[in-house]
Amino acid sequence: MLIRYAENLNTYKKGDAHMSMGIISLITFVIWFVAIQEFLTPEKNQSNRKIMVLTSAGSLLTLVLTISLFQTL
């Protein structure tokens, strides 16, 4: 009975992890899209701080997604 409970618990966690990665990938896509839009604005209107924050967040989330992908292989 305990083994069956553990199997159900592991199945739930795997599904939950896939849902989390889907949300993180969507957020990462939006961050990179906003960063690219900021790069496309004229240079005098660009915010260096905004570019740094978006690039850092996008890189960190991309790294998380890459590590997660290799763990599932």
PDB file of N, H, CA, C and O in Angstrom:
ATOM      1  N   MET A   1       0.821  -1.187   0.000  1.00  0.00           N
ATOM      2  CA  MET A   1       0.000   0.000   0.000  1.00  0.00           C
ATOM      3  C   MET A   1       0.867   1.254   0.000  1.00  0.00           C
ATOM      4  O   MET A   1       0.557   2.231  -0.681  1.00  0.00           O
ATOM      5  N   LEU A   2       1.937   1.222   0.754  1.00  0.00           N
ATOM      6  H   LEU A   2       2.189   0.428   1.307  1.00  0.00           H
ATOM      7  CA  LEU A   2       2.838   2.376   0.830  1.00  0.00           C
ATOM      8  C   LEU A   2       3.546   2.595  -0.508  1.00  0.00           C
ATOM      9  O   LEU A   2       3.778   3.736  -0.908  1.00  0.00           O
ATOM     10  N   ILE A   3       3.887   1.513  -1.196  1.00  0.00           N
ATOM     11  H   ILE A   3       3.699   0.586  -0.871  1.00  0.00           H
ATOM     12  CA  ILE A   3       4.543   1.623  -2.499  1.00  0.00           C
ATOM     13  C   ILE A   3       3.595   2.253  -3.514  1.00  0.00           C
ATOM     14  O   ILE A   3       4.004   3.100  -4.309  1.00  0.00           O
ATOM     15  N   ARG A   4       2.331   1.840  -3.487  1.00  0.00           N
ATOM     16  H   ARG A   4       1.999   1.152  -2.842  1.00  0.00           H
ATOM     17  CA  ARG A   4       1.345   2.402  -4.406  1.00  0.00           C
ATOM     18  C   ARG A   4       1.173   3.908  -4.159  1.00  0.00           C
ATOM     19  O   ARG A   4       1.064   4.689  -5.104  1.00  0.00           O
ATOM     20  N   TYR A   5       1.150   4.303  -2.879  1.00  0.00           N
ATOM     21  H   TYR A   5       1.239   3.668  -2.112  1.00  0.00           H
ATOM     22  CA  TYR A   5       1.045   5.727  -2.536  1.00  0.00           C
ATOM     23  C   TYR A   5       2.258   6.497  -3.067  1.00  0.00           C
ATOM     24  O   TYR A   5       2.113   7.598  -3.598  1.00  0.00           O
ATOM     25  N   ALA A   6       3.454   5.915  -2.923  1.00  0.00           N
ATOM     26  H   ALA A   6       3.571   5.020  -2.492  1.00  0.00           H
ATOM     27  CA  ALA A   6       4.673   6.566  -3.399  1.00  0.00           C
ATOM     28  C   ALA A   6       4.666   6.708  -4.917  1.00  0.00           C
ATOM     29  O   ALA A   6       5.113   7.727  -5.443  1.00  0.00           O
ATOM     30  N   GLU A   7       4.162   5.693  -5.630  1.00  0.00           N
ATOM     31  H   GLU A   7       3.799   4.865  -5.203  1.00  0.00           H
ATOM     32  CA  GLU A   7       4.085   5.776  -7.089  1.00  0.00           C
ATOM     33  C   GLU A   7       3.126   6.889  -7.515  1.00  0.00           C
ATOM     34  O   GLU A   7       3.419   7.641  -8.444  1.00  0.00           O
ATOM     35  N   ASN A   8       1.991   6.991  -6.840  1.00  0.00           N
ATOM     36  H   ASN A   8       1.753   6.379  -6.085  1.00  0.00           H
ATOM     37  CA  ASN A   8       1.046   8.060  -7.146  1.00  0.00           C
ATOM     38  C   ASN A   8       1.655   9.425  -6.842  1.00  0.00           C
ATOM     39  O   ASN A   8       1.441  10.382  -7.586  1.00  0.00           O
ATOM     40  N   LEU A   9       2.401   9.515  -5.769  1.00  0.00           N
ATOM     41  H   LEU A   9       2.575   8.737  -5.165  1.00  0.00           H
ATOM     42  CA  LEU A   9       3.039  10.766  -5.394  1.00  0.00           C
ATOM     43  C   LEU A   9       4.085  11.166  -6.436  1.00  0.00           C
ATOM     44  O   LEU A   9       4.165  12.336  -6.808  1.00  0.00           O
ATOM     45  N   ASN A  10       4.883  10.214  -6.909  1.00  0.00           N
ATOM     46  H   ASN A  10       4.818   9.263  -6.607  1.00  0.00           H
ATOM     47  CA  ASN A  10       5.887  10.506  -7.929  1.00  0.00           C
ATOM     48  C   ASN A  10       5.239  10.920  -9.239  1.00  0.00           C
ATOM     49  O   ASN A  10       5.755  11.809  -9.917  1.00  0.00           O
ATOM     50  N   THR A  11       4.127  10.306  -9.615  1.00  0.00           N
ATOM     51  H   THR A  11       3.708   9.584  -9.065  1.00  0.00           H
ATOM     52  CA  THR A  11       3.421  10.674 -10.833  1.00  0.00           C
ATOM     53  C   THR A  11       2.912  12.099 -10.742  1.00  0.00           C
ATOM     54  O   THR A  11       3.002  12.854 -11.710  1.00  0.00           O
ATOM     55  N   TYR A  12       2.385  12.469  -9.604  1.00  0.00           N
ATOM     56  H   TYR A  12       2.312  11.855  -8.818  1.00  0.00           H
ATOM     57  CA  TYR A  12       1.884  13.831  -9.415  1.00  0.00           C
ATOM     58  C   TYR A  12       3.022  14.836  -9.508  1.00  0.00           C
ATOM     59  O   TYR A  12       2.876  15.887 -10.132  1.00  0.00           O
ATOM     60  N   LYS A  13       4.143  14.522  -8.896  1.00  0.00           N
ATOM     61  H   LYS A  13       4.262  13.668  -8.389  1.00  0.00           H
ATOM     62  CA  LYS A  13       5.279  15.451  -8.922  1.00  0.00           C
ATOM     63  C   LYS A  13       5.821  15.617 -10.337  1.00  0.00           C
ATOM     64  O   LYS A  13       6.213  16.721 -10.714  1.00  0.00           O
ATOM     65  N   LYS A  14       5.853  14.545 -11.128  1.00  0.00           N
ATOM     66  H   LYS A  14       5.534  13.648 -10.822  1.00  0.00           H
ATOM     67  CA  LYS A  14       6.346  14.651 -12.502  1.00  0.00           C
ATOM     68  C   LYS A  14       5.431  15.537 -13.332  1.00  0.00           C
ATOM     69  O   LYS A  14       5.909  16.391 -14.079  1.00  0.00           O
ATOM     70  N   GLY A  15       4.141  15.348 -13.212  1.00  0.00           N
ATOM     71  H   GLY A  15       3.753  14.655 -12.604  1.00  0.00           H
ATOM     72  CA  GLY A  15       3.195  16.185 -13.938  1.00  0.00           C
ATOM     73  C   GLY A  15       3.281  17.629 -13.502  1.00  0.00           C
ATOM     74  O   GLY A  15       3.184  18.540 -14.324  1.00  0.00           O
ATOM     75  N   ASP A  16       3.463  17.841 -12.216  1.00  0.00           N
ATOM     76  H   ASP A  16       3.542  17.101 -11.548  1.00  0.00           H
ATOM     77  CA  ASP A  16       3.588  19.189 -11.673  1.00  0.00           C
ATOM     78  C   ASP A  16       4.875  19.849 -12.174  1.00  0.00           C
ATOM     79  O   ASP A  16       4.890  21.045 -12.466  1.00  0.00           O
ATOM     80  N   ALA A  17       5.943  19.071 -12.270  1.00  0.00           N
ATOM     81  H   ALA A  17       5.931  18.100 -12.033  1.00  0.00           H
ATOM     82  CA  ALA A  17       7.213  19.609 -12.756  1.00  0.00           C
ATOM     83  C   ALA A  17       7.111  20.016 -14.217  1.00  0.00           C
ATOM     84  O   ALA A  17       7.664  21.040 -14.617  1.00  0.00           O
ATOM     85  N   HIS A  18       6.404  19.219 -15.018  1.00  0.00           N
ATOM     86  H   HIS A  18       5.955  18.387 -14.693  1.00  0.00           H
ATOM     87  CA  HIS A  18       6.234  19.560 -16.429  1.00  0.00           C
ATOM     88  C   HIS A  18       5.413  20.834 -16.578  1.00  0.00           C
ATOM     89  O   HIS A  18       5.683  21.652 -17.457  1.00  0.00           O
ATOM     90  N   MET A  19       4.416  21.001 -15.720  1.00  0.00           N
ATOM     91  H   MET A  19       4.197  20.336 -15.006  1.00  0.00           H
ATOM     92  CA  MET A  19       3.599  22.214 -15.749  1.00  0.00           C
ATOM     93  C   MET A  19       4.452  23.424 -15.376  1.00  0.00           C
ATOM     94  O   MET A  19       4.329  24.485 -15.988  1.00  0.00           O
ATOM     95  N   SER A  20       5.316  23.266 -14.376  1.00  0.00           N
ATOM     96  H   SER A  20       5.416  22.404 -13.879  1.00  0.00           H
ATOM     97  CA  SER A  20       6.194  24.354 -13.955  1.00  0.00           C
ATOM     98  C   SER A  20       7.159  24.741 -15.075  1.00  0.00           C
ATOM     99  O   SER A  20       7.393  25.924 -15.321  1.00  0.00           O
ATOM    100  N   MET A  21       7.713  23.742 -15.746  1.00  0.00           N
ATOM    101  H   MET A  21       7.523  22.780 -15.546  1.00  0.00           H
ATOM    102  CA  MET A  21       8.640  24.035 -16.827  1.00  0.00           C
ATOM    103  C   MET A  21       7.930  24.718 -17.986  1.00  0.00           C
ATOM    104  O   MET A  21       8.524  25.556 -18.664  1.00  0.00           O
ATOM    105  N   GLY A  22       6.688  24.380 -18.222  1.00  0.00           N
ATOM    106  H   GLY A  22       6.205  23.699 -17.671  1.00  0.00           H
ATOM    107  CA  GLY A  22       5.911  25.055 -19.262  1.00  0.00           C
ATOM    108  C   GLY A  22       5.704  26.521 -18.928  1.00  0.00           C
ATOM    109  O   GLY A  22       5.817  27.388 -19.795  1.00  0.00           O
ATOM    110  N   ILE A  23       5.402  26.791 -17.671  1.00  0.00           N
ATOM    111  H   ILE A  23       5.310  26.087 -16.967  1.00  0.00           H
ATOM    112  CA  ILE A  23       5.209  28.172 -17.239  1.00  0.00           C
ATOM    113  C   ILE A  23       6.516  28.940 -17.310  1.00  0.00           C
ATOM    114  O   ILE A  23       6.544  30.083 -17.766  1.00  0.00           O
ATOM    115  N   ILE A  24       7.603  28.316 -16.858  1.00  0.00           N
ATOM    116  H   ILE A  24       7.580  27.388 -16.488  1.00  0.00           H
ATOM    117  CA  ILE A  24       8.911  28.976 -16.897  1.00  0.00           C
ATOM    118  C   ILE A  24       9.323  29.244 -18.340  1.00  0.00           C
ATOM    119  O   ILE A  24       9.886  30.299 -18.631  1.00  0.00           O
ATOM    120  N   SER A  25       9.052  28.307 -19.247  1.00  0.00           N
ATOM    121  H   SER A  25       8.594  27.450 -19.010  1.00  0.00           H
ATOM    122  CA  SER A  25       9.416  28.526 -20.651  1.00  0.00           C
ATOM    123  C   SER A  25       8.611  29.672 -21.254  1.00  0.00           C
ATOM    124  O   SER A  25       9.139  30.445 -22.054  1.00  0.00           O
ATOM    125  N   LEU A  26       7.355  29.787 -20.884  1.00  0.00           N
ATOM    126  H   LEU A  26       6.926  29.159 -20.235  1.00  0.00           H
ATOM    127  CA  LEU A  26       6.529  30.895 -21.368  1.00  0.00           C
ATOM    128  C   LEU A  26       7.047  32.234 -20.838  1.00  0.00           C
ATOM    129  O   LEU A  26       7.123  33.212 -21.583  1.00  0.00           O
ATOM    130  N   ILE A  27       7.399  32.277 -19.565  1.00  0.00           N
ATOM    131  H   ILE A  27       7.338  31.483 -18.961  1.00  0.00           H
ATOM    132  CA  ILE A  27       7.952  33.500 -18.972  1.00  0.00           C
ATOM    133  C   ILE A  27       9.278  33.856 -19.633  1.00  0.00           C
ATOM    134  O   ILE A  27       9.547  35.028 -19.898  1.00  0.00           O
ATOM    135  N   THR A  28      10.109  32.845 -19.900  1.00  0.00           N
ATOM    136  H   THR A  28       9.891  31.893 -19.684  1.00  0.00           H
ATOM    137  CA  THR A  28      11.395  33.081 -20.552  1.00  0.00           C
ATOM    138  C   THR A  28      11.198  33.660 -21.947  1.00  0.00           C
ATOM    139  O   THR A  28      11.902  34.588 -22.345  1.00  0.00           O
ATOM    140  N   PHE A  29      10.241  33.111 -22.686  1.00  0.00           N
ATOM    141  H   PHE A  29       9.669  32.357 -22.362  1.00  0.00           H
ATOM    142  CA  PHE A  29       9.941  33.620 -24.022  1.00  0.00           C
ATOM    143  C   PHE A  29       9.524  35.085 -23.959  1.00  0.00           C
ATOM    144  O   PHE A  29       9.983  35.894 -24.765  1.00  0.00           O
ATOM    145  N   VAL A  30       8.668  35.428 -23.018  1.00  0.00           N
ATOM    146  H   VAL A  30       8.295  34.770 -22.363  1.00  0.00           H
ATOM    147  CA  VAL A  30       8.210  36.813 -22.882  1.00  0.00           C
ATOM    148  C   VAL A  30       9.370  37.734 -22.516  1.00  0.00           C
ATOM    149  O   VAL A  30       9.474  38.836 -23.055  1.00  0.00           O
ATOM    150  N   ILE A  31      10.232  37.304 -21.616  1.00  0.00           N
ATOM    151  H   ILE A  31      10.147  36.409 -21.178  1.00  0.00           H
ATOM    152  CA  ILE A  31      11.382  38.124 -21.216  1.00  0.00           C
ATOM    153  C   ILE A  31      12.289  38.393 -22.404  1.00  0.00           C
ATOM    154  O   ILE A  31      12.700  39.532 -22.624  1.00  0.00           O
ATOM    155  N   TRP A  32      12.608  37.350 -23.177  1.00  0.00           N
ATOM    156  H   TRP A  32      12.275  36.425 -22.998  1.00  0.00           H
ATOM    157  CA  TRP A  32      13.476  37.556 -24.335  1.00  0.00           C
ATOM    158  C   TRP A  32      12.803  38.419 -25.394  1.00  0.00           C
ATOM    159  O   TRP A  32      13.472  39.209 -26.059  1.00  0.00           O
ATOM    160  N   PHE A  33      11.498  38.282 -25.559  1.00  0.00           N
ATOM    161  H   PHE A  33      10.954  37.640 -25.019  1.00  0.00           H
ATOM    162  CA  PHE A  33      10.772  39.110 -26.514  1.00  0.00           C
ATOM    163  C   PHE A  33      10.852  40.587 -26.117  1.00  0.00           C
ATOM    164  O   PHE A  33      11.098  41.451 -26.958  1.00  0.00           O
ATOM    165  N   VAL A  34      10.642  40.864 -24.837  1.00  0.00           N
ATOM    166  H   VAL A  34      10.442  40.162 -24.153  1.00  0.00           H
ATOM    167  CA  VAL A  34      10.718  42.249 -24.352  1.00  0.00           C
ATOM    168  C   VAL A  34      12.143  42.785 -24.489  1.00  0.00           C
ATOM    169  O   VAL A  34      12.338  43.949 -24.840  1.00  0.00           O
ATOM    170  N   ALA A  35      13.132  41.943 -24.214  1.00  0.00           N
ATOM    171  H   ALA A  35      12.974  40.998 -23.929  1.00  0.00           H
ATOM    172  CA  ALA A  35      14.533  42.370 -24.342  1.00  0.00           C
ATOM    173  C   ALA A  35      14.850  42.713 -25.800  1.00  0.00           C
ATOM    174  O   ALA A  35      15.512  43.716 -26.065  1.00  0.00           O
ATOM    175  N   ILE A  36      14.397  41.912 -26.727  1.00  0.00           N
ATOM    176  H   ILE A  36      13.859  41.097 -26.512  1.00  0.00           H
ATOM    177  CA  ILE A  36      14.641  42.186 -28.145  1.00  0.00           C
ATOM    178  C   ILE A  36      13.944  43.473 -28.570  1.00  0.00           C
ATOM    179  O   ILE A  36      14.498  44.259 -29.339  1.00  0.00           O
ATOM    180  N   GLN A  37      12.736  43.686 -28.074  1.00  0.00           N
ATOM    181  H   GLN A  37      12.286  43.048 -27.450  1.00  0.00           H
ATOM    182  CA  GLN A  37      12.030  44.931 -28.385  1.00  0.00           C
ATOM    183  C   GLN A  37      12.794  46.143 -27.858  1.00  0.00           C
ATOM    184  O   GLN A  37      12.832  47.188 -28.508  1.00  0.00           O
ATOM    185  N   GLU A  38      13.398  46.004 -26.686  1.00  0.00           N
ATOM    186  H   GLU A  38      13.367  45.155 -26.158  1.00  0.00           H
ATOM    187  CA  GLU A  38      14.190  47.105 -26.123  1.00  0.00           C
ATOM    188  C   GLU A  38      15.435  47.351 -26.968  1.00  0.00           C
ATOM    189  O   GLU A  38      15.839  48.499 -27.155  1.00  0.00           O
ATOM    190  N   PHE A  39      16.048  46.283 -27.481  1.00  0.00           N
ATOM    191  H   PHE A  39      15.720  45.351 -27.329  1.00  0.00           H
ATOM    192  CA  PHE A  39      17.218  46.448 -28.350  1.00  0.00           C
ATOM    193  C   PHE A  39      16.854  47.120 -29.667  1.00  0.00           C
ATOM    194  O   PHE A  39      17.689  47.798 -30.264  1.00  0.00           O
ATOM    195  N   LEU A  40      15.629  46.943 -30.125  1.00  0.00           N
ATOM    196  H   LEU A  40      14.950  46.392 -29.640  1.00  0.00           H
ATOM    197  CA  LEU A  40      15.217  47.511 -31.397  1.00  0.00           C
ATOM    198  C   LEU A  40      14.819  48.985 -31.309  1.00  0.00           C
ATOM    199  O   LEU A  40      14.656  49.644 -32.336  1.00  0.00           O
ATOM    200  N   THR A  41      14.665  49.503 -30.097  1.00  0.00           N
ATOM    201  H   THR A  41      14.798  48.968 -29.263  1.00  0.00           H
ATOM    202  CA  THR A  41      14.352  50.922 -29.951  1.00  0.00           C
ATOM    203  C   THR A  41      15.594  51.741 -30.267  1.00  0.00           C
ATOM    204  O   THR A  41      16.709  51.229 -30.159  1.00  0.00           O
ATOM    205  N   PRO A  42      15.429  53.008 -30.658  1.00  0.00           N
ATOM    206  CA  PRO A  42      16.603  53.845 -30.923  1.00  0.00           C
ATOM    207  C   PRO A  42      17.526  53.914 -29.703  1.00  0.00           C
ATOM    208  O   PRO A  42      17.071  53.876 -28.559  1.00  0.00           O
ATOM    209  N   GLU A  43      18.814  54.014 -29.969  1.00  0.00           N
ATOM    210  H   GLU A  43      19.183  54.045 -30.898  1.00  0.00           H
ATOM    211  CA  GLU A  43      19.812  53.927 -28.893  1.00  0.00           C
ATOM    212  C   GLU A  43      19.621  54.991 -27.818  1.00  0.00           C
ATOM    213  O   GLU A  43      19.861  54.728 -26.639  1.00  0.00           O
ATOM    214  N   LYS A  44      19.194  56.183 -28.207  1.00  0.00           N
ATOM    215  H   LYS A  44      18.999  56.397 -29.164  1.00  0.00           H
ATOM    216  CA  LYS A  44      19.039  57.243 -27.209  1.00  0.00           C
ATOM    217  C   LYS A  44      17.853  56.990 -26.277  1.00  0.00           C
ATOM    218  O   LYS A  44      17.784  57.570 -25.194  1.00  0.00           O
ATOM    219  N   ASN A  45      16.918  56.126 -26.690  1.00  0.00           N
ATOM    220  H   ASN A  45      16.974  55.654 -27.570  1.00  0.00           H
ATOM    221  CA  ASN A  45      15.760  55.808 -25.856  1.00  0.00           C
ATOM    222  C   ASN A  45      15.913  54.505 -25.081  1.00  0.00           C
ATOM    223  O   ASN A  45      15.036  54.155 -24.292  1.00  0.00           O
ATOM    224  N   GLN A  46      17.012  53.778 -25.290  1.00  0.00           N
ATOM    225  H   GLN A  46      17.725  54.062 -25.931  1.00  0.00           H
ATOM    226  CA  GLN A  46      17.201  52.503 -24.618  1.00  0.00           C
ATOM    227  C   GLN A  46      17.561  52.707 -23.149  1.00  0.00           C
ATOM    228  O   GLN A  46      18.293  53.631 -22.793  1.00  0.00           O
ATOM    229  N   SER A  47      17.041  51.841 -22.327  1.00  0.00           N
ATOM    230  H   SER A  47      16.446  51.091 -22.616  1.00  0.00           H
ATOM    231  CA  SER A  47      17.358  51.855 -20.903  1.00  0.00           C
ATOM    232  C   SER A  47      18.392  50.757 -20.630  1.00  0.00           C
ATOM    233  O   SER A  47      18.091  49.569 -20.748  1.00  0.00           O
ATOM    234  N   ASN A  48      19.596  51.161 -20.270  1.00  0.00           N
ATOM    235  H   ASN A  48      19.840  52.126 -20.174  1.00  0.00           H
ATOM    236  CA  ASN A  48      20.659  50.185 -20.019  1.00  0.00           C
ATOM    237  C   ASN A  48      20.301  49.271 -18.855  1.00  0.00           C
ATOM    238  O   ASN A  48      20.579  48.073 -18.895  1.00  0.00           O
ATOM    239  N   ARG A  49      19.690  49.828 -17.826  1.00  0.00           N
ATOM    240  H   ARG A  49      19.465  50.802 -17.793  1.00  0.00           H
ATOM    241  CA  ARG A  49      19.313  49.026 -16.662  1.00  0.00           C
ATOM    242  C   ARG A  49      18.275  47.976 -17.055  1.00  0.00           C
ATOM    243  O   ARG A  49      18.369  46.823 -16.633  1.00  0.00           O
ATOM    244  N   LYS A  50      17.300  48.364 -17.851  1.00  0.00           N
ATOM    245  H   LYS A  50      17.224  49.300 -18.194  1.00  0.00           H
ATOM    246  CA  LYS A  50      16.255  47.434 -18.294  1.00  0.00           C
ATOM    247  C   LYS A  50      16.859  46.315 -19.134  1.00  0.00           C
ATOM    248  O   LYS A  50      16.494  45.150 -18.979  1.00  0.00           O
ATOM    249  N   ILE A  51      17.782  46.668 -20.022  1.00  0.00           N
ATOM    250  H   ILE A  51      18.079  47.615 -20.148  1.00  0.00           H
ATOM    251  CA  ILE A  51      18.437  45.665 -20.858  1.00  0.00           C
ATOM    252  C   ILE A  51      19.236  44.689 -19.997  1.00  0.00           C
ATOM    253  O   ILE A  51      19.199  43.482 -20.236  1.00  0.00           O
ATOM    254  N   MET A  52      19.952  45.197 -19.004  1.00  0.00           N
ATOM    255  H   MET A  52      19.982  46.177 -18.810  1.00  0.00           H
ATOM    256  CA  MET A  52      20.754  44.329 -18.128  1.00  0.00           C
ATOM    257  C   MET A  52      19.860  43.378 -17.329  1.00  0.00           C
ATOM    258  O   MET A  52      20.162  42.191 -17.212  1.00  0.00           O
ATOM    259  N   VAL A  53      18.766  43.898 -16.784  1.00  0.00           N
ATOM    260  H   VAL A  53      18.520  44.863 -16.879  1.00  0.00           H
ATOM    261  CA  VAL A  53      17.867  43.063 -15.983  1.00  0.00           C
ATOM    262  C   VAL A  53      17.211  41.997 -16.857  1.00  0.00           C
ATOM    263  O   VAL A  53      17.156  40.829 -16.471  1.00  0.00           O
ATOM    264  N   LEU A  54      16.719  42.384 -18.018  1.00  0.00           N
ATOM    265  H   LEU A  54      16.763  43.333 -18.331  1.00  0.00           H
ATOM    266  CA  LEU A  54      16.054  41.426 -18.900  1.00  0.00           C
ATOM    267  C   LEU A  54      17.020  40.361 -19.414  1.00  0.00           C
ATOM    268  O   LEU A  54      16.669  39.183 -19.485  1.00  0.00           O
ATOM    269  N   THR A  55      18.225  40.770 -19.768  1.00  0.00           N
ATOM    270  H   THR A  55      18.511  41.727 -19.710  1.00  0.00           H
ATOM    271  CA  THR A  55      19.211  39.810 -20.264  1.00  0.00           C
ATOM    272  C   THR A  55      19.630  38.844 -19.154  1.00  0.00           C
ATOM    273  O   THR A  55      19.777  37.645 -19.394  1.00  0.00           O
ATOM    274  N   SER A  56      19.821  39.363 -17.953  1.00  0.00           N
ATOM    275  H   SER A  56      19.702  40.337 -17.758  1.00  0.00           H
ATOM    276  CA  SER A  56      20.196  38.493 -16.827  1.00  0.00           C
ATOM    277  C   SER A  56      19.084  37.503 -16.498  1.00  0.00           C
ATOM    278  O   SER A  56      19.340  36.312 -16.319  1.00  0.00           O
ATOM    279  N   ALA A  57      17.855  37.995 -16.419  1.00  0.00           N
ATOM    280  H   ALA A  57      17.647  38.962 -16.564  1.00  0.00           H
ATOM    281  CA  ALA A  57      16.724  37.111 -16.105  1.00  0.00           C
ATOM    282  C   ALA A  57      16.516  36.084 -17.211  1.00  0.00           C
ATOM    283  O   ALA A  57      16.272  34.910 -16.931  1.00  0.00           O
ATOM    284  N   GLY A  58      16.612  36.516 -18.462  1.00  0.00           N
ATOM    285  H   GLY A  58      16.811  37.470 -18.689  1.00  0.00           H
ATOM    286  CA  GLY A  58      16.455  35.590 -19.580  1.00  0.00           C
ATOM    287  C   GLY A  58      17.530  34.526 -19.595  1.00  0.00           C
ATOM    288  O   GLY A  58      17.248  33.358 -19.863  1.00  0.00           O
ATOM    289  N   SER A  59      18.759  34.919 -19.312  1.00  0.00           N
ATOM    290  H   SER A  59      18.988  35.868 -19.094  1.00  0.00           H
ATOM    291  CA  SER A  59      19.866  33.952 -19.287  1.00  0.00           C
ATOM    292  C   SER A  59      19.697  32.953 -18.153  1.00  0.00           C
ATOM    293  O   SER A  59      19.915  31.756 -18.340  1.00  0.00           O
ATOM    294  N   LEU A  60      19.307  33.439 -16.978  1.00  0.00           N
ATOM    295  H   LEU A  60      19.130  34.411 -16.827  1.00  0.00           H
ATOM    296  CA  LEU A  60      19.124  32.549 -15.832  1.00  0.00           C
ATOM    297  C   LEU A  60      18.004  31.540 -16.091  1.00  0.00           C
ATOM    298  O   LEU A  60      18.165  30.349 -15.828  1.00  0.00           O
ATOM    299  N   LEU A  61      16.881  32.016 -16.601  1.00  0.00           N
ATOM    300  H   LEU A  61      16.750  32.984 -16.814  1.00  0.00           H
ATOM    301  CA  LEU A  61      15.766  31.108 -16.867  1.00  0.00           C
ATOM    302  C   LEU A  61      16.077  30.144 -18.009  1.00  0.00           C
ATOM    303  O   LEU A  61      15.629  28.997 -17.990  1.00  0.00           O
ATOM    304  N   THR A  62      16.836  30.597 -18.996  1.00  0.00           N
ATOM    305  H   THR A  62      17.200  31.528 -19.012  1.00  0.00           H
ATOM    306  CA  THR A  62      17.256  29.701 -20.077  1.00  0.00           C
ATOM    307  C   THR A  62      18.168  28.608 -19.531  1.00  0.00           C
ATOM    308  O   THR A  62      18.076  27.453 -19.948  1.00  0.00           O
ATOM    309  N   LEU A  63      19.043  28.968 -18.603  1.00  0.00           N
ATOM    310  H   LEU A  63      19.117  29.906 -18.264  1.00  0.00           H
ATOM    311  CA  LEU A  63      19.914  27.978 -17.965  1.00  0.00           C
ATOM    312  C   LEU A  63      19.091  26.960 -17.176  1.00  0.00           C
ATOM    313  O   LEU A  63      19.370  25.762 -17.234  1.00  0.00           O
ATOM    314  N   VAL A  64      18.093  27.420 -16.450  1.00  0.00           N
ATOM    315  H   VAL A  64      17.866  28.392 -16.403  1.00  0.00           H
ATOM    316  CA  VAL A  64      17.213  26.516 -15.700  1.00  0.00           C
ATOM    317  C   VAL A  64      16.511  25.551 -16.645  1.00  0.00           C
ATOM    318  O   VAL A  64      16.439  24.354 -16.368  1.00  0.00           O
ATOM    319  N   LEU A  65      15.995  26.060 -17.755  1.00  0.00           N
ATOM    320  H   LEU A  65      16.054  27.032 -17.980  1.00  0.00           H
ATOM    321  CA  LEU A  65      15.321  25.193 -18.729  1.00  0.00           C
ATOM    322  C   LEU A  65      16.276  24.191 -19.358  1.00  0.00           C
ATOM    323  O   LEU A  65      15.908  23.038 -19.581  1.00  0.00           O
ATOM    324  N   THR A  66      17.499  24.620 -19.645  1.00  0.00           N
ATOM    325  H   THR A  66      17.798  25.557 -19.463  1.00  0.00           H
ATOM    326  CA  THR A  66      18.485  23.721 -20.251  1.00  0.00           C
ATOM    327  C   THR A  66      18.866  22.610 -19.288  1.00  0.00           C
ATOM    328  O   THR A  66      18.955  21.448 -19.687  1.00  0.00           O
ATOM    329  N   ILE A  67      19.091  22.950 -18.033  1.00  0.00           N
ATOM    330  H   ILE A  67      19.019  23.893 -17.710  1.00  0.00           H
ATOM    331  CA  ILE A  67      19.430  21.931 -17.031  1.00  0.00           C
ATOM    332  C   ILE A  67      18.272  20.955 -16.857  1.00  0.00           C
ATOM    333  O   ILE A  67      18.484  19.746 -16.760  1.00  0.00           O
ATOM    334  N   SER A  68      17.061  21.472 -16.820  1.00  0.00           N
ATOM    335  H   SER A  68      16.888  22.454 -16.899  1.00  0.00           H
ATOM    336  CA  SER A  68      15.886  20.616 -16.683  1.00  0.00           C
ATOM    337  C   SER A  68      15.759  19.668 -17.879  1.00  0.00           C
ATOM    338  O   SER A  68      15.415  18.498 -17.714  1.00  0.00           O
ATOM    339  N   LEU A  69      16.035  20.174 -19.069  1.00  0.00           N
ATOM    340  H   LEU A  69      16.314  21.125 -19.203  1.00  0.00           H
ATOM    341  CA  LEU A  69      15.961  19.337 -20.260  1.00  0.00           C
ATOM    342  C   LEU A  69      16.957  18.194 -20.197  1.00  0.00           C
ATOM    343  O   LEU A  69      16.608  17.052 -20.498  1.00  0.00           O
ATOM    344  N   PHE A  70      18.201  18.487 -19.807  1.00  0.00           N
ATOM    345  H   PHE A  70      18.484  19.414 -19.563  1.00  0.00           H
ATOM    346  CA  PHE A  70      19.211  17.441 -19.741  1.00  0.00           C
ATOM    347  C   PHE A  70      18.948  16.441 -18.611  1.00  0.00           C
ATOM    348  O   PHE A  70      19.363  15.285 -18.696  1.00  0.00           O
ATOM    349  N   GLN A  71      18.262  16.882 -17.560  1.00  0.00           N
ATOM    350  H   GLN A  71      17.925  17.821 -17.491  1.00  0.00           H
ATOM    351  CA  GLN A  71      17.926  15.946 -16.487  1.00  0.00           C
ATOM    352  C   GLN A  71      16.858  14.956 -16.920  1.00  0.00           C
ATOM    353  O   GLN A  71      16.822  13.826 -16.434  1.00  0.00           O
ATOM    354  N   THR A  72      15.992  15.374 -17.828  1.00  0.00           N
ATOM    355  H   THR A  72      16.021  16.293 -18.223  1.00  0.00           H
ATOM    356  CA  THR A  72      14.930  14.471 -18.266  1.00  0.00           C
ATOM    357  C   THR A  72      15.402  13.479 -19.330  1.00  0.00           C
ATOM    358  O   THR A  72      14.704  12.505 -19.613  1.00  0.00           O
ATOM    359  N   LEU A  73      16.569  13.710 -19.918  1.00  0.00           N
ATOM    360  H   LEU A  73      17.136  14.501 -19.688  1.00  0.00           H
ATOM    361  CA  LEU A  73      17.059  12.801 -20.971  1.00  0.00           C
ATOM    362  C   LEU A  73      17.560  11.499 -20.386  1.00  0.00           C
ATOM    363  O   LEU A  73      18.007  10.621 -21.125  1.00  0.00           O
TER     364      LEU A  73
END
